[in-house]
């Protein structure tokens, strides 16, 4: 005898609403149904260990069955099943979660926390893609009668007794005409792979053909046992992913293998990993991998995946972890992250904030351990790590405070030092007359070779800072470190970059210098070059072209879209052209005829520009012709 009834909902129109608005992604219905099947299975396991279920558990595999001809998709489990009363309670009275009730009752029992429950409207999300849904179920309770519940997407349902041998539940979806994509094998395979890849109970989806040794033992020409094709269950998930295990039970190789499982398309191995394992004040497990970031900050395709009890939730975790951590790869699994709330709510959530600061702390302390335990190895990894660390220091003050101790700088000779060590190292010689420590750096070892050489000749040390974040990073360091400033080697003459007390005596009079200045001003583009006369040592170059530090930083920050300087329009390219008044060749210009004065001045300026790669096109041709003339 069949009973008819009405699902207990406030509005008659809830089903169209479910269909339209419940999830933007309709595919999520499958996650909900499979996770219910897993829940029912996990519950049975709990009852079995507690002795409430005495029968044989048997094969507990969950099965997803596609029947394109019949137009159905079935999710079948061998879990606890439901009695008619339970259907009445858990299905007909929507919004009453049986999972919640179960977990409360069995709190503390082994496996009870594994019940997934509560993602959204759960079971009813089936109506997003179905014109009719049937539940065929037999409870594990002794002497139960199997029942079938059926509804066509209106609040009316029908329930009746059926014959069903096997314990557990089958949810049969009669796929709606506008949702036939869910009758495609590939589509379902993809969805299972996305959401169910690491669910804790084996899930079978069709069969797969594998090669196996011929049981008859027959051999081929080469003496190997012949292979035959065998049909086996196609298990789509790994029920015990690495992060669900204890770190002590895993080898480095297994961590790498799991990385490949997460990102099958990736060729390059990560540098190292962190296994997260927290149970207070919130639950969180996971594994974070450090990719090789190189000099560029290319967008990372391998996003961190967020799970809740091994159910995939999302791979946009921006709200859950600080932005710089999104450069990492891996998984985070926490049942304590609220899943069906708006993004802005998520950011304000206390648990989420705690999780975020915990992960930051963990990452910093892992790096610190590596630095302390094996400095050499840490240095070897540094070039691949620095973009990550610098980015973290720039965007997260808590991380900065921790990283300050282990962040490294590298000089052009390839020697590494911490910030503290480095300041100590150059203190004696790179302190200027105002007691400020001037850190010299180069961005491009080849392009700035001339300047690096000049600095080294004076006994100065030059850092190599070639990360895309350098302009921002050095501003940050200047604001944090006391009495330290950074200057790029080509920003000015060395005497000006690190001002010392001692004056270099002048070989020319002020009047002579003024005359020379005019000569040079006549041969250069005045909008681009500011000519200045300087008393340098004789051994320095006769002419040095530099770009003031401030100008260049503004340009760089503008290029990177930072600094908020756009209201000034774009920054013009401006250089200082410093003439070494003490250089013999410069003094000699004074004694030449007017025409020759200009010719030599032009030749010297062009040489300086050539060394900077600034001489191109027609100007370069003219320069070469003039050089040939001069040699003649
Ligand atoms: P939730 O999973 O959050 O409890 P659902 O709407 O997904 O919400 O499911 C409602 C309830 O229906 C479950 O808690 C469970 O009691 C029951 N249920 C759903 N699917 C099954 C199943 N495959 N086997 C046994 N019970 C089920
Ligand atoms: Mg559910």
XYZ file of C-alpha atoms and ligand atoms in Angstrom:
660
model
C 0.000 0.000 0.000
C 1.377 3.382 -0.961
C 1.077 6.488 1.207
C 0.976 9.984 -0.224
C 2.005 13.099 1.644
C 3.413 16.545 1.322
C 6.956 17.443 2.137
C 7.007 19.772 5.076
C 8.057 23.066 3.540
C 6.905 26.612 4.065
C 6.365 27.493 0.479
C 4.928 25.442 -2.328
C 7.602 26.766 -4.595
C 10.731 25.606 -2.887
C 11.729 23.192 -5.613
C 11.975 25.717 -8.410
C 13.946 27.808 -5.956
C 16.309 24.973 -5.209
C 16.755 24.448 -8.871
C 17.546 28.029 -9.620
C 19.361 29.429 -6.669
C 20.692 26.753 -4.410
C 24.074 26.520 -6.020
C 25.352 28.261 -9.037
C 27.077 24.989 -9.811
C 24.452 22.327 -10.397
C 27.131 19.650 -10.451
C 27.343 19.888 -6.688
C 24.304 17.591 -6.291
C 26.625 14.648 -6.840
C 28.950 15.718 -4.048
C 25.936 15.935 -1.732
C 24.553 12.517 -2.623
C 27.888 10.735 -2.534
C 28.784 12.340 0.777
C 25.432 11.193 2.195
C 26.256 7.666 1.043
C 29.665 7.928 2.696
C 28.022 9.232 5.877
C 25.598 6.306 5.953
C 28.551 3.936 5.552
C 30.663 5.651 8.230
C 27.696 5.542 10.592
C 27.392 1.800 10.133
C 31.069 1.397 10.926
C 30.630 3.389 14.143
C 27.630 1.238 15.129
C 29.598 -1.879 14.359
C 32.519 -0.917 16.586
C 30.147 0.140 19.352
C 28.400 -3.223 19.116
C 25.023 -1.826 18.134
C 25.323 -3.487 14.755
C 26.272 -7.132 15.060
C 25.918 -8.247 11.453
C 28.519 -8.605 8.762
C 29.674 -5.295 7.258
C 30.597 -6.948 3.961
C 31.678 -4.901 0.971
C 31.071 -1.251 1.854
C 31.941 0.285 -1.493
C 29.741 3.144 -2.649
C 28.658 2.864 -6.260
C 27.755 5.486 -8.824
C 25.848 3.944 -11.724
C 25.008 5.655 -14.979
C 22.254 4.267 -17.202
C 22.014 6.507 -20.202
C 19.222 4.545 -21.844
C 17.000 4.640 -18.791
C 18.061 8.257 -18.210
C 19.055 7.580 -14.626
C 21.990 8.198 -12.356
C 22.103 6.110 -9.189
C 24.135 6.502 -6.022
C 24.136 3.285 -4.060
C 25.553 2.491 -0.637
C 25.573 -0.351 1.851
C 25.346 1.862 4.896
C 22.719 2.108 7.618
C 19.735 2.646 5.308
C 16.497 4.200 6.528
C 13.239 2.947 7.957
C 9.946 4.550 6.890
C 9.943 6.597 10.102
C 13.431 7.829 9.395
C 12.474 8.907 5.886
C 9.566 10.787 7.404
C 11.894 12.477 9.843
C 15.036 13.119 7.800
C 13.718 13.499 4.296
C 10.168 14.779 4.549
C 10.971 17.327 7.187
C 13.500 19.279 5.217
C 16.237 21.087 7.087
C 16.414 18.492 9.794
C 19.859 17.028 9.675
C 20.191 13.428 10.670
C 23.965 13.760 10.462
C 23.990 16.365 13.194
C 21.797 14.250 15.437
C 24.009 11.233 14.906
C 27.249 13.020 15.664
C 25.778 14.485 18.871
C 24.679 11.062 20.004
C 27.949 9.331 19.248
C 30.328 12.134 20.103
C 33.710 10.783 21.134
C 33.123 7.404 19.499
C 35.753 6.396 17.028
C 34.907 7.597 13.531
C 31.952 9.745 14.550
C 33.762 12.971 13.645
C 34.124 11.618 10.141
C 30.437 12.141 9.429
C 30.293 14.857 6.856
C 26.709 16.122 7.088
C 25.627 19.646 6.429
C 26.902 21.258 3.354
C 23.722 22.783 2.129
C 20.318 21.544 1.250
C 21.967 18.155 0.886
C 19.657 15.521 -0.445
C 17.269 18.005 -2.035
C 19.948 19.360 -4.307
C 19.136 16.244 -6.391
C 16.147 18.180 -7.722
C 18.438 20.683 -9.415
C 19.013 18.101 -12.128
C 16.157 15.571 -11.804
C 12.541 15.376 -12.870
C 11.970 12.526 -10.447
C 13.937 11.143 -7.506
C 13.517 7.753 -5.867
C 14.970 6.547 -2.597
C 15.072 2.761 -2.242
C 16.289 1.821 1.163
C 16.573 -0.984 3.689
C 17.623 -0.162 7.227
C 20.350 -2.176 8.974
C 17.938 -2.663 11.896
C 16.836 -6.235 12.238
C 13.442 -7.082 10.735
C 13.216 -3.844 8.762
C 10.919 -3.466 5.767
C 12.472 -1.970 2.634
C 10.723 1.175 1.408
C 10.691 3.427 -1.597
C 10.142 7.160 -1.481
C 9.451 9.005 -4.676
C 8.873 12.598 -5.651
C 8.692 14.372 -8.974
C 9.902 17.726 -7.763
C 6.652 19.036 -6.374
C 6.261 18.944 -2.610
C 4.105 15.798 -3.007
C 5.769 12.479 -2.404
C 4.725 8.847 -2.373
C 6.085 6.163 -0.122
C 5.571 2.409 -0.414
C 6.981 -0.944 0.639
C 9.296 -2.647 -1.819
C 11.405 -5.764 -2.087
C 15.077 -5.052 -1.502
C 17.542 -7.678 -0.407
C 20.589 -5.577 0.217
C 21.044 -3.349 3.246
C 21.555 0.332 2.449
C 20.232 3.014 0.152
C 19.928 3.647 -3.552
C 19.159 7.158 -4.691
C 17.849 7.017 -8.247
C 17.817 10.281 -10.168
C 15.685 10.496 -13.291
C 17.684 13.200 -14.997
C 15.676 16.209 -16.233
C 15.568 17.062 -19.921
C 17.594 20.250 -19.411
C 20.300 18.398 -17.485
C 21.239 15.557 -19.805
C 24.905 16.522 -19.482
C 24.733 14.503 -16.255
C 24.105 11.366 -18.279
C 27.530 11.665 -19.876
C 30.158 9.322 -18.585
C 32.960 11.873 -18.859
C 31.017 14.600 -17.119
C 30.211 12.399 -14.136
C 33.788 11.113 -14.075
C 35.078 14.686 -13.948
C 32.723 15.689 -11.149
C 33.661 12.660 -9.077
C 37.309 13.409 -9.663
C 36.838 16.967 -8.533
C 34.793 16.510 -5.366
C 35.177 12.899 -4.337
C 38.809 12.091 -5.103
C 39.751 11.706 -1.449
C 36.508 10.610 0.219
C 37.101 8.056 2.986
C 35.167 5.106 1.525
C 35.932 3.464 -1.822
C 33.721 4.726 -4.628
C 33.164 2.656 -7.736
C 32.212 4.218 -11.053
C 31.957 1.633 -13.801
C 34.791 -0.673 -14.641
C 38.256 -0.307 -16.061
C 40.343 -2.660 -18.144
C 43.751 -3.580 -16.770
C 46.461 -5.972 -17.907
C 47.077 -8.926 -15.642
C 49.190 -12.056 -15.745
C 47.400 -14.892 -17.524
C 46.283 -17.218 -14.673
C 47.169 -20.255 -16.854
C 50.789 -19.103 -16.614
C 51.224 -19.357 -20.407
C 54.359 -17.598 -21.649
C 55.124 -15.507 -24.740
C 58.153 -15.847 -27.077
C 60.378 -13.933 -24.673
C 59.471 -16.173 -21.796
C 57.326 -13.622 -19.963
C 53.949 -14.633 -18.618
C 51.275 -13.548 -21.078
C 49.053 -10.606 -20.148
C 45.302 -10.702 -20.464
C 42.748 -7.911 -20.249
C 40.728 -8.010 -17.057
C 37.723 -5.906 -16.145
C 38.028 -4.498 -12.633
C 36.067 -2.021 -10.557
C 36.977 1.528 -11.466
C 37.678 3.071 -8.059
C 37.762 6.826 -8.480
C 39.099 7.821 -5.066
C 41.980 7.366 -2.687
C 40.226 6.805 0.660
C 43.361 7.447 2.720
C 45.132 10.510 1.281
C 48.494 11.499 2.737
C 47.187 14.400 4.785
C 44.836 12.110 6.717
C 47.812 10.104 7.964
C 50.326 10.873 10.690
C 53.522 12.571 9.459
C 55.568 9.825 11.119
C 53.916 7.262 8.849
C 54.925 9.011 5.646
C 58.183 9.054 3.730
C 59.385 11.967 1.592
C 58.645 9.839 -1.417
C 55.034 9.424 -0.364
C 54.700 13.174 0.055
C 55.969 13.628 -3.506
C 53.658 10.929 -4.786
C 50.736 12.669 -3.175
C 51.791 15.953 -4.785
C 51.539 14.240 -8.172
C 48.146 12.886 -7.232
C 46.974 16.411 -6.459
C 48.508 17.986 -9.536
C 48.920 15.306 -12.190
C 49.865 17.880 -14.838
C 52.868 19.284 -12.994
C 56.354 18.327 -14.048
C 58.429 20.008 -11.393
C 58.846 18.699 -7.862
C 58.199 21.095 -5.011
C 61.085 22.184 -2.780
C 59.700 20.813 0.475
C 56.445 20.502 2.395
C 54.790 21.243 5.693
C 52.342 18.819 7.259
C 49.708 20.690 9.234
C 48.056 18.946 12.127
C 46.009 20.916 14.636
C 43.225 19.835 16.938
C 42.975 22.782 19.228
C 41.384 25.357 19.211
C 40.094 24.138 15.853
C 40.520 21.107 13.675
C 42.804 21.370 10.741
C 44.977 19.003 8.801
C 46.747 19.475 5.532
C 49.961 19.477 3.591
C 51.431 22.595 2.053
C 54.059 22.332 -0.640
C 56.604 24.986 -1.554
C 56.927 25.296 -5.313
C 60.040 26.646 -7.000
C 59.154 30.249 -7.605
C 62.268 31.345 -9.453
C 62.688 35.040 -10.168
C 59.292 35.492 -11.658
C 56.011 35.439 -9.842
C 54.118 33.613 -12.517
C 50.519 32.943 -11.618
C 50.290 29.629 -9.869
C 47.956 27.216 -11.576
C 48.217 24.682 -8.801
C 45.933 26.145 -6.267
C 45.595 25.107 -2.649
C 42.553 22.868 -2.309
C 40.179 23.181 0.590
C 38.466 20.081 1.963
C 36.057 19.371 4.766
C 36.440 15.827 6.054
C 37.976 14.842 2.740
C 35.173 16.353 0.649
C 36.484 18.893 -1.830
C 35.001 22.318 -1.232
C 36.919 24.828 -3.316
C 40.278 25.803 -4.648
C 39.869 29.489 -4.022
C 41.145 29.834 -0.497
C 42.027 33.533 -0.670
C 39.699 34.293 2.216
C 41.053 31.563 4.423
C 44.797 31.991 4.145
C 46.789 35.222 3.858
C 47.385 36.191 0.273
C 51.077 35.386 0.163
C 50.360 31.804 1.207
C 48.308 31.293 -1.918
C 51.665 31.002 -3.691
C 51.933 27.604 -2.031
C 50.337 24.378 -3.224
C 48.621 21.581 -1.345
C 45.525 20.840 0.702
C 43.852 22.157 3.806
C 41.156 20.099 5.457
C 39.018 21.547 8.195
C 35.490 20.706 9.299
C 35.557 23.948 11.282
C 35.475 26.275 8.305
C 31.886 27.378 7.649
C 31.203 26.299 4.121
C 27.972 27.804 3.020
C 28.462 31.401 3.892
C 29.314 34.446 1.888
C 32.943 35.307 1.308
C 32.798 38.468 3.376
C 31.366 36.535 6.294
C 34.132 33.998 5.962
C 36.762 36.701 6.307
C 35.171 37.965 9.492
C 34.779 34.509 10.996
C 36.815 34.021 14.158
C 37.834 30.467 13.333
C 38.974 31.408 9.880
C 41.127 34.191 11.306
C 42.709 31.796 13.754
C 43.332 29.249 11.043
C 44.952 31.862 8.889
C 47.314 33.095 11.582
C 48.109 29.554 12.625
C 49.151 28.589 9.127
C 51.313 31.694 8.840
C 53.001 30.788 12.110
C 53.585 27.214 10.981
C 55.068 28.257 7.678
C 57.409 30.738 9.362
C 58.572 28.239 11.934
C 59.181 25.563 9.307
C 61.398 27.985 7.392
C 63.143 28.962 10.593
C 63.814 25.312 11.444
C 65.264 24.679 8.018
C 67.446 27.750 8.357
C 68.689 26.657 11.760
C 69.124 22.964 11.065
C 70.872 23.113 7.730
C 72.008 26.570 6.749
C 73.773 25.351 3.616
C 70.698 23.560 2.321
C 68.575 26.587 3.124
C 70.942 28.764 1.110
C 70.734 26.346 -1.799
C 66.963 26.647 -1.788
C 66.954 30.368 -1.222
C 66.821 31.551 -4.823
C 63.629 29.566 -5.287
C 62.216 30.661 -1.977
C 62.966 34.312 -1.804
C 60.028 35.577 -3.809
C 57.731 33.791 -1.421
C 59.480 35.052 1.716
C 59.788 38.605 0.417
C 56.155 38.622 -0.583
C 55.176 37.393 2.865
C 57.310 40.016 4.564
C 55.783 42.717 2.419
C 52.179 41.802 3.020
C 52.026 40.304 6.484
C 53.626 42.052 9.431
C 53.436 39.031 11.674
C 55.318 37.043 9.090
C 57.827 39.861 8.701
C 58.665 39.750 12.389
C 59.449 36.059 12.161
C 61.139 36.093 8.776
C 63.445 38.974 9.673
C 65.655 36.426 11.381
C 66.049 34.013 8.497
C 65.532 36.021 5.352
C 68.747 36.138 3.358
C 70.522 38.561 1.092
C 72.990 37.471 -1.540
C 75.838 39.565 -2.860
C 77.125 39.601 -6.414
C 79.781 37.070 -5.428
C 77.079 34.614 -4.402
C 77.633 34.901 -0.640
C 74.566 34.725 1.585
C 73.923 36.541 4.859
C 71.013 37.317 7.146
C 70.021 40.958 7.472
C 71.773 41.171 10.805
C 74.945 39.468 9.617
C 75.067 41.664 6.568
C 74.735 44.930 8.470
C 77.522 43.761 10.746
C 79.691 42.837 7.773
C 79.571 46.180 5.976
C 79.296 48.438 9.016
C 82.947 49.441 9.133
C 83.187 50.562 5.571
C 79.730 51.468 4.244
C 78.653 53.854 6.968
C 78.397 57.409 5.741
C 79.322 60.582 7.561
C 75.829 60.822 9.114
C 76.205 57.316 10.562
C 73.783 55.846 8.108
C 74.501 52.393 6.726
C 74.288 52.394 2.938
C 73.527 49.040 1.336
C 74.559 48.958 -2.303
C 72.707 46.671 -4.645
C 72.626 45.742 -8.299
C 69.616 44.548 -10.222
C 71.382 43.124 -13.228
C 74.929 41.929 -12.859
C 75.809 42.345 -16.529
C 74.147 45.640 -17.232
C 75.550 47.226 -14.095
C 78.954 45.604 -14.300
C 80.876 48.858 -14.573
C 79.313 50.219 -11.393
C 79.711 46.992 -9.462
C 83.386 46.884 -10.392
C 83.911 50.490 -9.310
C 82.235 49.790 -5.956
C 84.250 46.647 -5.376
C 87.461 48.479 -6.237
C 86.689 50.741 -3.313
C 86.164 47.749 -1.050
C 82.375 48.074 -0.977
C 80.054 45.082 -1.098
C 77.206 44.908 -3.613
C 74.040 42.849 -3.159
C 72.281 41.184 -6.031
C 68.593 42.031 -5.723
C 66.862 40.861 -8.821
C 63.426 39.777 -7.654
C 60.383 41.468 -9.178
C 59.487 42.624 -5.680
C 62.784 44.380 -5.040
C 61.541 47.994 -5.261
C 58.810 47.298 -2.704
C 60.948 45.020 -0.602
C 63.755 47.512 -0.078
C 61.279 50.233 0.858
C 59.915 47.834 3.448
C 63.363 47.046 4.821
C 64.223 50.735 5.011
C 61.107 51.378 7.033
C 61.820 48.491 9.391
C 65.577 48.601 9.884
C 67.065 51.525 11.751
C 69.446 53.867 10.019
C 69.776 51.807 6.878
C 69.247 52.937 3.322
C 69.518 51.113 0.012
C 71.100 52.526 -3.102
C 71.441 50.903 -6.465
C 75.062 51.045 -7.612
C 74.170 53.016 -10.698
C 72.070 55.579 -8.845
C 74.898 58.085 -8.424
C 78.615 58.366 -8.155
C 80.066 56.371 -5.286
C 81.159 59.527 -3.476
C 77.562 60.677 -3.436
C 76.023 57.303 -2.646
C 78.161 56.909 0.443
C 79.185 60.372 1.550
C 82.346 60.407 3.591
C 83.877 63.251 5.544
C 87.106 63.593 3.607
C 86.998 66.124 0.772
C 88.670 65.304 -2.511
C 90.851 68.287 -3.501
C 89.838 70.102 -6.655
C 92.216 70.431 -9.608
C 90.134 73.036 -11.389
C 88.843 76.423 -10.356
C 85.120 77.064 -10.019
C 85.309 79.215 -13.109
C 86.880 76.419 -15.163
C 84.269 73.978 -13.969
C 81.473 76.340 -15.008
C 82.978 76.640 -18.464
C 83.196 72.870 -18.843
C 79.670 72.425 -17.595
C 78.434 74.691 -20.382
C 80.367 72.719 -22.979
C 78.741 69.467 -21.884
C 75.296 71.007 -21.628
C 75.570 71.981 -25.266
C 76.147 68.402 -26.413
C 73.446 66.557 -24.478
C 69.646 66.488 -24.472
C 68.863 68.809 -21.570
C 65.427 67.310 -20.895
C 66.999 63.983 -20.199
C 70.353 64.756 -18.632
C 71.305 66.992 -15.751
C 74.983 67.858 -16.046
C 76.935 68.175 -12.832
C 80.616 68.695 -12.159
C 82.150 66.632 -9.398
C 85.597 66.308 -7.883
C 86.206 62.596 -8.017
C 89.398 60.659 -7.762
C 91.484 60.573 -10.946
C 91.054 56.863 -11.294
C 87.267 57.080 -11.676
C 85.688 57.287 -15.126
C 85.673 60.759 -16.760
C 81.887 60.641 -17.128
C 79.311 58.660 -15.185
C 75.649 58.464 -16.120
C 73.358 57.590 -13.234
C 69.663 57.493 -12.564
C 68.685 58.942 -9.192
C 67.405 56.247 -6.820
C 64.178 58.107 -6.130
C 63.324 58.539 -9.792
C 63.973 54.945 -10.605
C 61.966 53.587 -7.681
C 59.006 55.724 -8.675
C 59.204 54.397 -12.187
C 59.517 50.805 -11.047
C 56.688 51.005 -8.564
C 54.523 52.620 -11.159
C 55.332 49.857 -13.589
C 54.344 47.252 -11.013
C 51.094 49.067 -10.368
C 52.019 49.949 -6.807
C 52.765 53.171 -5.033
C 49.635 55.018 -6.099
C 51.630 57.469 -8.199
C 49.393 57.456 -11.219
C 47.953 60.867 -10.514
C 51.273 62.407 -11.505
C 51.149 60.847 -14.906
C 54.025 58.716 -16.018
C 57.483 59.443 -14.735
C 59.905 60.959 -17.228
C 63.245 59.253 -17.782
C 65.870 61.476 -16.155
C 69.566 60.907 -15.643
C 72.479 62.624 -14.013
C 75.526 63.090 -16.170
C 78.391 63.571 -13.771
C 81.634 64.926 -15.144
C 84.732 63.990 -13.165
C 86.453 67.377 -12.906
C 89.639 65.771 -11.678
C 90.087 63.469 -14.635
C 93.043 64.600 -16.778
C 91.098 64.208 -20.005
C 88.431 66.597 -18.748
C 90.927 69.303 -17.782
C 92.489 68.941 -21.210
C 89.221 69.907 -22.914
C 89.688 73.471 -21.647
C 92.797 73.887 -23.725
C 91.154 72.854 -27.011
C 89.602 74.970 -29.785
C 85.883 75.582 -29.529
C 84.975 72.996 -32.190
C 87.231 70.351 -30.786
C 85.986 71.053 -27.252
C 82.520 70.002 -28.314
C 83.753 67.071 -30.332
C 85.653 65.561 -27.394
C 82.807 66.294 -24.957
C 80.367 64.597 -27.299
C 82.657 61.620 -27.758
C 83.051 61.162 -23.993
C 79.332 61.466 -23.321
C 78.553 59.000 -26.058
C 81.045 56.551 -24.589
C 79.315 56.808 -21.234
C 75.945 56.349 -22.893
C 77.264 53.401 -24.856
C 78.309 51.704 -21.650
C 74.719 52.043 -20.438
C 73.237 50.654 -23.606
C 71.650 54.044 -24.332
C 73.175 54.637 -27.717
C 71.018 53.361 -30.533
C 70.098 53.884 -34.170
C 71.379 56.974 -35.942
C 73.190 58.231 -32.852
C 75.149 55.008 -32.676
C 76.135 55.246 -36.353
C 77.301 58.841 -35.925
C 79.310 57.832 -32.880
C 81.063 55.035 -34.737
C 81.882 57.250 -37.731
C 83.229 59.934 -35.398
C 85.350 57.323 -33.596
C 86.846 56.171 -36.880
C 87.631 59.792 -37.762
C 89.355 60.304 -34.429
C 91.547 57.259 -34.866
C 92.586 58.460 -38.319
P 22.704 16.131 6.024
O 23.582 15.228 5.250
O 23.362 17.442 6.290
O 22.159 15.538 7.255
P 20.958 15.789 3.795
O 19.839 16.588 3.242
O 22.123 15.570 2.897
O 21.469 16.533 5.087
O 20.434 14.429 4.289
C 19.391 14.390 5.245
C 19.366 13.118 6.003
O 18.836 12.089 5.193
C 20.721 12.603 6.439
O 21.185 13.207 7.611
C 20.405 11.138 6.647
O 19.805 10.942 7.903
C 19.384 10.863 5.571
N 20.060 10.286 4.417
C 20.360 10.885 3.250
N 20.998 10.037 2.416
C 21.101 8.858 3.073
C 21.679 7.581 2.758
N 22.289 7.352 1.575
N 21.596 6.610 3.688
C 21.004 6.830 4.876
N 20.462 8.002 5.237
C 20.501 9.015 4.349
Mg 24.257 15.522 3.324
